[in-house]
Amino acid sequence: MQKKLSKKQGEGLSLLPYLIALSSGVLMGLTVAPVDAWFLAWIALAPLWVLVITSAKHKNQSPPASPALFWGIGYHGVALFWITGIHPMDWLGVPWWPSLAITLFCWSFISLYGGVFVAIWAAVMARAAKQKPWLRILIGTSIWCGLEALWSAGPLWWSSLAYTQSPHNLIILHLGQLSGTTTITATIVAINGLIAEAWINRQGAKNLSASSAPWRFVNPYLAIATTLLITLHLIGLALYSQPIAQPPAAALKIGVIQGNIPNKIKLTPEGLRRAITGYTNGYLTLVNQGVNAVLTPEGAMPFFQRDLAATPLISAVKEKGVVAWVGAFGERGRSYTNSLFTVIGSGEITSRYDKSKLVPLGEYIPFESILGGIISRLSPLDEHQVPGAANQIFDTPFGRAIVGICYESAFPEQFRRQAGAGGQFILSSSNDAHYSASMPFQHHAQDIMRAIETDRWTARATNTGYSAFVDPHGRTLWISRYNTYETHAETIYRRQTQTFYVRWGDWLTPLLLGLGALAWGCNIFWQNDGNTKLR
């Protein structure tokens, strides 16, 4: 009987690290919409840090990478739960059950994929468990930033730790002007690491001598964490407090149209009629309000470029002479692109931007040679969308613009490159119609980060919400309602400033990795040298 009880207790204890890791990962997932508990990001990684270090020091405990996998699944699974909103995909002609299977596959895959990166981080941290706490913090921060940089270089990317602070903590988001999202991610990881080390080394304060009584209950790691958190927020506040120049010569009044056309009917006769009527009437309404240009959402006019000239919207542009940025489809051989076109007063298309970051499974099939057969059995989808070039520029009658189409908002390098090439304002064109409301709000949060990093005004037009205008400090000047037809005009200002991030890119990640590797190598050398002398 006693043996059975001991066995059950052992099993319960063996499950505890996984439950703690999963729970703290879920807490990190609650930092973004729809819960928006952004403050949890400053403590939600600490439990995993403690688990990894303590389990690595005690060989009889579970491998550190295993609970870390659960942490990553908890974080990404909750933060990206909106992916399940693509079901049912009847608007694409996918039957109900195959739609459910595709949806669950997408959600499970991205959650597990995110978990793998956290597991890799934990495996490296386990090797550093016997190093000094300050070195563990440096290594943990640099490895996490390096893994995020690696992940964001691929096609699947969204949930950086940095975006847990958007749109609520605009002050800390201004650190993005220094080295992009890495600066914020590094801050969050370092603070969590200091809190974790405070817990791991909590016995240190108790063992102080009586002569140190006034400091007996002061944990140095917590003190450093508090100082660092306040200091970095003060730096962010200094950047946030910088005045934004608004010279009249740089003013540009832009109107946005939120068409509110569900994807289910978008390509039906009813959907086409609503698109033609809604965007044409919206254009005329905004022109009457004295705008300089009108921005439409991604795929607002579901026509190929060759057919746009015959639409009433282009006829209205010819009649009124006001520029329109029209979301439609371009052609490239036998394939097509998701594009934004500049249509000037004569009806001529003078510039075109092709979406270069496509949504996996939604706009193309990743690893098509492997997954193509599986997907084709589940769905009648026949996608032939191709990405645009990586080095595009988008010139307009008002100067060069920075363009992001939908999913591209998650990739800061897209915006940094265009800002560095002379982009003076941001045009974000999206269609988030097939997801729940939390996804477009997260999308808006991504655009806020891009506005701050590049120091640019942003006009954001979406199909069903949230359309918005954002200033260079990330403040939302106006935001639409959700699932409504709306038009709105706002004055933005063209800017030619270049933040440290725009000029130099993500310099912090290689610096942290270099310092971490150097410090770790030197520490190992000193340890080996000390052991040699003792012999």
Coordinates of C-alpha atoms in Angstrom, one line a residue:
M1 CA 0.0 0.0 0.0
Q2 CA 2.8 2.4 1.0
K3 CA 4.6 1.6 -2.3
K4 CA 1.4 2.4 -4.3
L5 CA 1.0 5.7 -2.5
S6 CA 4.7 6.6 -3.1
K7 CA 4.3 5.7 -6.8
K8 CA 1.3 7.9 -7.2
Q9 CA 3.0 10.7 -5.3
G10 CA 6.0 10.4 -7.6
E11 CA 3.8 10.5 -10.7
G12 CA 2.1 13.6 -9.4
L13 CA 5.5 15.3 -8.7
S14 CA 6.7 14.3 -12.2
L15 CA 3.7 16.0 -13.8
L16 CA 4.1 19.2 -11.7
P17 CA 6.9 20.8 -13.9
Y18 CA 4.7 20.3 -17.0
L19 CA 1.7 21.8 -15.3
I20 CA 3.7 24.8 -14.1
A21 CA 5.3 25.3 -17.5
L22 CA 2.0 25.0 -19.4
S23 CA 0.2 27.4 -16.9
S24 CA 2.9 30.0 -17.2
G25 CA 2.9 29.7 -21.0
V26 CA -0.9 30.3 -20.9
L27 CA -0.3 33.4 -18.8
M28 CA 2.0 34.7 -21.4
G29 CA -0.7 34.0 -24.0
L30 CA -3.2 36.1 -22.1
T31 CA -1.0 39.2 -22.6
V32 CA -2.5 39.9 -26.0
A33 CA -6.0 40.4 -27.4
P34 CA -8.6 39.5 -26.4
V35 CA -7.5 39.4 -22.7
D36 CA -4.8 42.1 -23.0
A37 CA -3.2 41.3 -19.7
W38 CA 0.1 42.8 -21.0
F39 CA 1.7 43.2 -17.6
L40 CA 1.9 39.4 -17.1
A41 CA 4.7 39.3 -19.7
W42 CA 7.1 40.6 -17.1
I43 CA 6.7 37.5 -14.9
A44 CA 5.2 34.7 -17.1
L45 CA 8.6 33.4 -18.3
A46 CA 10.2 33.3 -14.8
P47 CA 8.6 30.0 -13.7
L48 CA 10.0 28.2 -16.8
W49 CA 13.4 29.7 -16.2
V50 CA 13.4 28.3 -12.6
L51 CA 12.3 24.9 -13.8
V52 CA 15.0 24.7 -16.5
I53 CA 17.8 25.7 -14.2
T54 CA 16.8 23.6 -11.2
S55 CA 16.0 20.5 -13.2
A56 CA 19.3 20.8 -15.0
K57 CA 21.1 20.8 -11.7
H58 CA 19.2 17.8 -10.5
K59 CA 19.8 15.0 -13.0
N60 CA 16.9 12.9 -11.7
Q61 CA 14.3 15.4 -12.8
S62 CA 12.6 15.6 -16.2
P63 CA 14.7 17.0 -19.1
P64 CA 14.4 20.8 -19.2
A65 CA 13.3 20.8 -22.8
S66 CA 10.2 18.9 -22.1
P67 CA 8.4 21.4 -19.8
A68 CA 9.7 24.2 -22.2
L69 CA 7.8 22.6 -25.0
F70 CA 4.6 22.8 -23.0
W71 CA 5.3 26.4 -22.2
G72 CA 5.6 27.3 -25.9
I73 CA 2.5 25.4 -26.7
G74 CA 0.6 27.2 -24.0
Y75 CA 1.8 30.6 -25.1
H76 CA 1.4 30.3 -28.8
G77 CA -1.7 28.1 -28.6
V78 CA -3.5 30.8 -26.6
A79 CA -2.1 33.8 -28.3
L80 CA -2.9 32.4 -31.8
F81 CA -6.2 30.7 -30.9
W82 CA -7.8 33.1 -33.4
I83 CA -6.4 30.9 -36.2
T84 CA -9.4 28.6 -35.5
G85 CA -11.6 31.4 -36.8
I86 CA -10.9 30.3 -40.4
H87 CA -13.3 27.4 -39.8
P88 CA -15.7 26.8 -41.5
M89 CA -14.0 27.6 -44.8
D90 CA -17.2 27.3 -46.9
W91 CA -16.2 30.6 -48.5
L92 CA -13.4 28.7 -50.2
G93 CA -15.6 25.8 -51.0
V94 CA -14.1 23.5 -48.4
P95 CA -16.5 21.0 -46.8
W96 CA -17.2 21.3 -43.0
W97 CA -15.2 18.3 -41.8
P98 CA -12.1 18.9 -44.0
S99 CA -12.3 22.5 -43.0
L100 CA -12.2 21.5 -39.3
A101 CA -9.3 19.2 -40.0
I102 CA -7.3 21.9 -41.8
T103 CA -8.0 24.4 -39.0
L104 CA -6.9 22.1 -36.2
F105 CA -3.8 21.1 -38.1
C106 CA -2.9 24.8 -38.6
W107 CA -3.4 25.7 -34.9
S108 CA -1.7 22.6 -33.6
F109 CA 1.3 23.0 -36.0
I110 CA 2.0 26.6 -35.2
S111 CA 1.6 26.0 -31.4
L112 CA 4.0 23.0 -31.6
Y113 CA 6.3 24.9 -33.9
G114 CA 6.6 27.7 -31.3
G115 CA 7.1 25.2 -28.6
V116 CA 10.1 23.7 -30.4
F117 CA 11.9 27.0 -30.4
V118 CA 11.3 27.4 -26.6
A119 CA 12.5 23.8 -26.1
I120 CA 15.7 24.6 -28.0
W121 CA 16.2 27.7 -25.7
A122 CA 15.7 25.5 -22.7
A123 CA 18.2 22.9 -23.9
V124 CA 20.9 25.6 -24.3
M125 CA 20.0 27.0 -20.8
A126 CA 20.4 23.6 -19.3
R127 CA 24.0 23.5 -20.5
A128 CA 24.5 26.9 -18.9
A129 CA 22.9 25.9 -15.6
K130 CA 26.2 25.6 -13.7
Q131 CA 27.4 29.0 -14.8
K132 CA 27.1 32.1 -12.7
P133 CA 23.6 33.8 -12.5
W134 CA 24.6 36.9 -14.4
L135 CA 26.0 34.8 -17.2
R136 CA 22.8 32.7 -17.4
I137 CA 20.8 35.9 -17.8
L138 CA 23.1 37.1 -20.6
I139 CA 23.0 33.7 -22.3
G140 CA 19.2 33.2 -21.8
T141 CA 18.5 36.7 -23.2
S142 CA 20.8 36.4 -26.2
I143 CA 19.6 32.9 -27.2
W144 CA 15.9 33.9 -27.0
C145 CA 16.6 36.9 -29.2
G146 CA 18.6 34.8 -31.6
L147 CA 15.8 32.2 -31.9
E148 CA 13.2 34.9 -32.5
A149 CA 15.4 36.4 -35.3
L150 CA 15.8 33.0 -36.8
W151 CA 12.0 32.3 -36.6
S152 CA 11.1 35.7 -38.1
A153 CA 13.3 35.1 -41.1
G154 CA 11.0 32.2 -42.2
P155 CA 7.4 32.3 -43.4
L156 CA 5.7 31.5 -40.1
W157 CA 5.9 34.4 -37.7
W158 CA 3.6 36.4 -35.5
S159 CA 4.0 36.1 -31.7
S160 CA 7.2 37.8 -30.7
L161 CA 7.4 38.5 -26.9
A162 CA 7.7 42.1 -27.9
Y163 CA 4.1 42.3 -29.2
T164 CA 2.8 41.4 -25.8
Q165 CA 3.2 45.1 -24.9
S166 CA 1.3 46.5 -27.9
P167 CA -0.8 48.6 -27.9
H168 CA -1.0 49.3 -24.2
N169 CA 2.6 49.9 -23.1
L170 CA 3.6 52.5 -25.7
I171 CA 6.5 53.7 -23.6
I172 CA 8.4 50.5 -23.6
L173 CA 7.5 49.9 -27.3
H174 CA 9.6 53.0 -28.1
L175 CA 12.7 50.9 -27.4
G176 CA 11.9 49.4 -30.8
Q177 CA 13.4 52.6 -32.3
L178 CA 16.8 51.4 -31.1
S179 CA 17.0 47.9 -32.5
G180 CA 13.4 46.8 -33.4
T181 CA 11.4 44.2 -31.5
T182 CA 14.6 42.6 -30.2
T183 CA 15.1 45.5 -27.8
I184 CA 11.7 44.8 -26.2
T185 CA 12.1 41.1 -26.2
A186 CA 15.5 41.3 -24.6
T187 CA 14.1 43.5 -21.9
I188 CA 11.2 41.1 -21.1
V189 CA 13.5 38.0 -21.1
A190 CA 16.2 39.8 -18.9
I191 CA 13.6 41.0 -16.4
N192 CA 12.1 37.5 -16.1
G193 CA 15.5 36.0 -15.8
L194 CA 16.4 38.3 -12.9
I195 CA 13.2 37.5 -11.1
A196 CA 13.9 33.8 -11.7
E197 CA 17.4 34.1 -10.4
A198 CA 16.1 35.9 -7.4
W199 CA 14.0 32.9 -6.6
I200 CA 16.7 30.4 -7.3
N201 CA 19.2 32.3 -5.1
R202 CA 16.7 33.4 -2.4
Q203 CA 18.7 31.6 0.3
G204 CA 21.6 34.1 -0.2
A205 CA 20.0 36.9 1.6
K206 CA 19.1 34.7 4.6
N207 CA 22.7 33.7 5.0
L208 CA 24.1 37.2 5.3
S209 CA 25.9 38.0 8.5
A210 CA 24.3 40.0 11.3
S211 CA 26.4 43.0 10.4
S212 CA 24.5 43.2 7.2
A213 CA 21.1 43.1 8.9
P214 CA 19.6 46.2 7.1
W215 CA 20.2 44.4 3.8
R216 CA 19.2 41.0 4.9
F217 CA 15.9 41.0 3.1
V218 CA 17.1 42.8 0.0
N219 CA 17.4 40.4 -2.9
P220 CA 20.1 41.8 -5.3
Y221 CA 18.5 40.3 -8.4
L222 CA 15.1 41.8 -7.6
A223 CA 16.8 45.1 -7.0
I224 CA 18.5 44.9 -10.3
A225 CA 15.3 43.9 -12.1
T226 CA 13.4 46.8 -10.6
T227 CA 16.2 49.3 -11.5
L228 CA 16.5 47.9 -15.0
L229 CA 12.7 48.0 -15.6
I230 CA 12.4 51.6 -14.4
T231 CA 15.5 52.7 -16.3
L232 CA 14.3 51.2 -19.6
H233 CA 10.9 52.7 -19.2
L234 CA 12.5 56.1 -18.6
I235 CA 14.5 55.7 -21.8
G236 CA 11.3 54.8 -23.6
L237 CA 9.5 57.8 -22.0
A238 CA 12.2 60.1 -23.3
L239 CA 11.7 58.8 -26.8
Y240 CA 7.9 58.9 -26.4
S241 CA 8.1 62.5 -25.3
Q242 CA 9.8 63.7 -28.4
P243 CA 7.6 66.2 -30.3
I244 CA 6.3 65.2 -33.7
A245 CA 6.9 67.9 -36.3
Q246 CA 3.7 68.6 -38.4
P247 CA 4.7 71.1 -41.0
P248 CA 1.8 72.1 -43.3
A249 CA 3.8 71.3 -46.4
A250 CA 4.1 67.6 -45.2
A251 CA 0.4 67.2 -44.5
L252 CA -1.5 64.6 -46.4
K253 CA -5.2 64.0 -45.9
I254 CA -6.0 60.3 -46.5
G255 CA -9.4 58.6 -46.5
V256 CA -9.9 54.9 -45.8
I257 CA -12.8 52.7 -46.7
Q258 CA -13.8 49.7 -44.7
G259 CA -16.0 47.7 -47.1
N260 CA -17.3 45.1 -44.7
I261 CA -17.8 42.3 -47.3
P262 CA -17.7 38.8 -45.8
N263 CA -15.3 36.4 -47.5
K264 CA -18.2 34.0 -47.9
I265 CA -19.8 36.2 -50.5
K266 CA -16.8 38.1 -51.7
L267 CA -16.5 36.4 -55.1
T268 CA -20.3 35.9 -55.6
P269 CA -22.4 38.3 -57.7
E270 CA -23.7 39.8 -54.5
G271 CA -20.2 40.3 -53.2
L272 CA -18.9 41.9 -56.4
R273 CA -21.9 44.2 -56.4
R274 CA -21.3 45.3 -52.8
A275 CA -17.6 45.9 -53.5
I276 CA -18.3 48.0 -56.6
T277 CA -21.0 50.0 -54.9
G278 CA -19.4 50.3 -51.5
Y279 CA -15.9 51.4 -52.6
T280 CA -17.1 53.7 -55.4
N281 CA -19.6 55.5 -53.1
G282 CA -17.0 55.5 -50.3
Y283 CA -14.5 57.1 -52.6
L284 CA -16.9 59.8 -53.7
T285 CA -17.8 60.5 -50.0
L286 CA -14.2 61.0 -49.0
V287 CA -13.4 63.1 -52.1
N288 CA -16.2 65.4 -51.0
Q289 CA -14.4 65.7 -47.6
G290 CA -11.4 67.1 -49.4
V291 CA -9.0 64.1 -49.1
N292 CA -5.8 63.9 -51.2
A293 CA -6.0 60.2 -51.6
V294 CA -8.1 57.2 -50.7
L295 CA -6.9 53.8 -49.4
T296 CA -8.8 50.6 -49.8
P297 CA -8.3 47.2 -48.1
E298 CA -6.4 44.1 -49.4
G299 CA -8.4 42.6 -52.3
A300 CA -11.1 45.3 -52.1
M301 CA -11.8 45.1 -55.8
P302 CA -11.5 41.4 -56.6
F303 CA -10.5 42.0 -60.2
F304 CA -7.3 41.5 -62.1
Q305 CA -5.3 44.6 -63.1
R306 CA -6.4 44.4 -66.7
D307 CA -10.0 44.6 -65.7
L308 CA -9.8 47.5 -63.2
A309 CA -10.1 50.2 -65.9
A310 CA -13.7 49.1 -66.6
T311 CA -14.9 49.4 -63.0
P312 CA -17.0 52.3 -61.7
L313 CA -14.4 53.0 -59.1
I314 CA -11.7 53.9 -61.7
S315 CA -14.3 55.9 -63.6
A316 CA -14.9 57.9 -60.4
V317 CA -11.1 58.4 -60.1
K318 CA -11.0 59.8 -63.6
E319 CA -14.0 62.1 -62.9
K320 CA -12.7 63.5 -59.6
G321 CA -9.0 63.3 -60.2
V322 CA -8.1 62.2 -56.6
V323 CA -5.6 59.4 -56.2
A324 CA -6.8 56.0 -55.1
W325 CA -4.8 53.1 -53.7
V326 CA -6.7 50.1 -54.8
G327 CA -6.3 46.5 -53.5
A328 CA -6.8 44.1 -56.4
F329 CA -4.9 41.3 -58.2
G330 CA -1.9 41.5 -60.4
E331 CA -0.8 38.9 -62.9
R332 CA 2.5 37.1 -63.3
G333 CA 2.4 34.6 -66.1
R334 CA -0.2 32.0 -65.2
S335 CA -0.1 33.0 -61.5
Y336 CA -1.4 36.0 -59.7
T337 CA -0.3 38.4 -57.0
N338 CA -2.2 40.2 -54.1
S339 CA -1.4 43.8 -54.9
L340 CA -1.9 47.4 -54.1
F341 CA -2.1 49.8 -57.1
T342 CA -1.7 53.6 -57.3
V343 CA -4.4 55.0 -59.6
I344 CA -3.9 58.6 -60.5
G345 CA -6.5 61.1 -61.7
S346 CA -6.2 60.0 -65.3
G347 CA -7.1 56.5 -64.4
E348 CA -3.5 55.3 -65.1
I349 CA -1.8 52.9 -62.7
T350 CA 1.6 54.4 -61.9
S351 CA 2.9 52.0 -59.2
R352 CA 2.2 48.5 -57.9
Y353 CA 3.2 46.7 -54.7
D354 CA 2.9 42.9 -54.6
K355 CA 2.4 41.1 -51.3
S356 CA 5.7 39.3 -50.6
K357 CA 4.9 37.5 -47.3
L358 CA 2.1 35.1 -48.0
V359 CA 0.0 33.2 -45.5
P360 CA 0.9 29.5 -45.3
L361 CA -2.0 27.3 -46.4
G362 CA -4.2 30.4 -46.9
E363 CA -2.3 31.7 -49.9
Y364 CA 0.2 29.0 -50.7
I365 CA 1.1 25.5 -49.6
P366 CA 4.4 25.3 -47.7
F367 CA 6.5 22.2 -48.6
E368 CA 4.1 21.7 -51.5
S369 CA 6.0 18.6 -52.6
I370 CA 5.2 17.0 -49.2
L371 CA 2.0 18.5 -48.0
G372 CA 0.4 19.3 -51.4
G373 CA -1.0 15.8 -51.7
I374 CA -2.4 15.8 -48.2
I375 CA -4.1 19.2 -48.6
S376 CA -5.5 18.3 -52.0
R377 CA -7.3 15.3 -50.4
L378 CA -8.8 17.5 -47.7
S379 CA -9.7 20.5 -49.9
P380 CA -10.5 21.6 -53.4
L381 CA -8.2 24.7 -53.0
D382 CA -6.1 25.4 -56.1
E383 CA -3.9 28.2 -55.0
H384 CA -1.5 29.8 -57.5
Q385 CA -0.7 33.0 -55.7
V386 CA 3.0 34.0 -55.9
P387 CA 4.9 36.4 -53.7
G388 CA 6.2 39.8 -54.7
A389 CA 9.9 40.6 -54.8
A390 CA 11.7 41.4 -51.5
N391 CA 13.1 44.8 -52.6
Q392 CA 10.0 46.6 -53.9
I393 CA 9.5 50.4 -53.6
F394 CA 6.1 52.1 -53.9
D395 CA 6.2 55.6 -55.4
T396 CA 3.1 57.8 -55.2
P397 CA 2.3 61.4 -56.3
F398 CA 3.0 62.4 -52.7
G399 CA 6.4 60.7 -52.3
R400 CA 7.5 57.2 -51.6
A401 CA 5.3 55.1 -49.3
I402 CA 5.9 52.1 -47.1
V403 CA 3.4 49.3 -47.9
G404 CA 2.4 46.4 -45.8
I405 CA -0.4 44.0 -47.0
C406 CA -2.0 42.0 -44.2
Y407 CA 0.3 39.3 -42.9
E408 CA 3.4 41.5 -43.7
S409 CA 2.6 43.6 -40.6
A410 CA 4.3 40.9 -38.5
F411 CA 7.6 41.3 -40.3
P412 CA 9.4 44.5 -39.1
E413 CA 12.2 44.1 -41.6
Q414 CA 9.7 44.7 -44.5
F415 CA 8.9 48.1 -43.1
R416 CA 12.5 49.0 -42.0
R417 CA 13.8 48.3 -45.5
Q418 CA 11.2 50.5 -47.1
A419 CA 11.7 53.3 -44.6
G420 CA 15.4 53.2 -45.3
A421 CA 14.7 53.4 -49.0
G422 CA 12.8 56.7 -48.5
G423 CA 9.3 55.7 -47.5
Q424 CA 7.6 58.7 -45.8
F425 CA 4.4 57.2 -44.5
I426 CA 2.9 53.7 -44.0
L427 CA -0.1 52.3 -46.0
S428 CA -1.4 49.1 -44.4
S429 CA -4.0 47.2 -46.4
S430 CA -5.6 44.1 -44.9
N431 CA -8.4 41.6 -45.0
D432 CA -9.0 39.9 -41.7
A433 CA -12.6 39.0 -42.4
H434 CA -12.4 35.3 -41.7
Y435 CA -11.1 35.6 -38.1
S436 CA -12.5 36.5 -34.7
A437 CA -12.2 40.1 -33.5
S438 CA -9.1 39.3 -31.4
M439 CA -7.0 38.7 -34.6
P440 CA -7.6 42.1 -36.2
F441 CA -6.9 43.8 -32.9
Q442 CA -3.6 41.9 -32.7
H443 CA -3.0 43.0 -36.3
H444 CA -3.6 46.6 -35.3
A445 CA -1.1 46.1 -32.4
Q446 CA 1.5 44.9 -35.0
D447 CA 1.0 48.0 -37.1
I448 CA 1.4 50.2 -34.0
M449 CA 4.9 48.6 -33.5
R450 CA 5.8 49.2 -37.1
A451 CA 4.8 52.9 -36.8
I452 CA 6.9 53.4 -33.7
E453 CA 10.0 51.6 -35.1
T454 CA 10.1 53.5 -38.3
D455 CA 8.8 56.8 -36.8
R456 CA 6.1 57.0 -39.4
W457 CA 2.4 57.9 -39.6
T458 CA 0.2 55.0 -40.6
A459 CA -3.1 54.7 -42.5
R460 CA -4.7 51.3 -42.0
A461 CA -7.6 50.1 -44.2
T462 CA -9.2 46.7 -43.6
N463 CA -12.2 44.9 -45.0
T464 CA -14.2 44.3 -41.7
G465 CA -12.0 46.0 -39.1
Y466 CA -10.1 47.3 -37.5
S467 CA -9.2 50.2 -39.8
A468 CA -7.3 53.0 -38.1
F469 CA -4.9 55.9 -38.2
V470 CA -1.7 55.8 -36.0
D471 CA 0.8 58.5 -35.3
P472 CA 4.6 57.9 -35.0
H473 CA 4.3 57.5 -31.2
G474 CA 1.9 54.6 -31.7
R475 CA -1.1 56.6 -30.5
T476 CA -4.3 55.5 -32.3
L477 CA -6.0 58.7 -33.6
W478 CA -9.1 56.8 -34.9
I479 CA -10.1 53.2 -35.0
S480 CA -13.2 51.7 -36.7
R481 CA -15.8 49.5 -35.3
Y482 CA -15.8 45.8 -36.2
N483 CA -18.0 44.3 -38.9
T484 CA -19.3 47.6 -40.1
Y485 CA -19.1 49.6 -43.3
E486 CA -17.2 52.8 -42.6
T487 CA -15.3 55.7 -44.2
H488 CA -13.0 58.1 -42.4
A489 CA -10.5 60.8 -43.3
E490 CA -7.5 61.9 -41.2
T491 CA -4.5 64.1 -41.8
I492 CA -1.1 62.5 -41.5
Y493 CA 2.3 63.9 -42.2
R494 CA 5.1 62.7 -44.4
R495 CA 8.4 62.1 -42.6
Q496 CA 12.0 61.5 -43.6
T497 CA 13.6 60.8 -40.2
Q498 CA 15.5 57.6 -39.7
T499 CA 15.5 55.9 -36.3
F500 CA 18.5 54.0 -35.1
Y501 CA 16.7 50.8 -36.0
V502 CA 15.9 52.0 -39.6
R503 CA 19.5 53.0 -40.1
W504 CA 21.3 50.0 -38.5
G505 CA 18.7 47.2 -38.3
D506 CA 18.7 44.6 -35.6
W507 CA 22.2 45.2 -34.3
L508 CA 21.4 44.0 -30.7
T509 CA 20.9 40.3 -31.5
P510 CA 24.4 39.7 -32.9
L511 CA 25.8 41.9 -30.1
L512 CA 24.1 39.8 -27.4
L513 CA 25.0 36.5 -29.0
G514 CA 28.6 37.6 -29.4
L515 CA 28.9 38.8 -25.8
G516 CA 27.1 35.7 -24.5
A517 CA 29.4 33.3 -26.4
L518 CA 32.6 35.3 -25.4
A519 CA 31.6 35.4 -21.7
W520 CA 30.7 31.7 -21.7
G521 CA 33.9 30.8 -23.4
C522 CA 36.0 32.9 -21.1
N523 CA 34.3 31.5 -18.1
I524 CA 34.9 27.9 -19.2
F525 CA 38.6 28.8 -19.9
W526 CA 39.0 30.3 -16.4
Q527 CA 37.3 27.3 -14.8
N528 CA 39.6 24.8 -16.7
D529 CA 42.6 26.9 -15.9
G530 CA 41.7 27.0 -12.2
N531 CA 41.3 23.2 -12.2
T532 CA 44.7 22.7 -13.9
K533 CA 46.4 24.9 -11.3
L534 CA 44.8 23.0 -8.4
R535 CA 46.2 19.8 -9.8

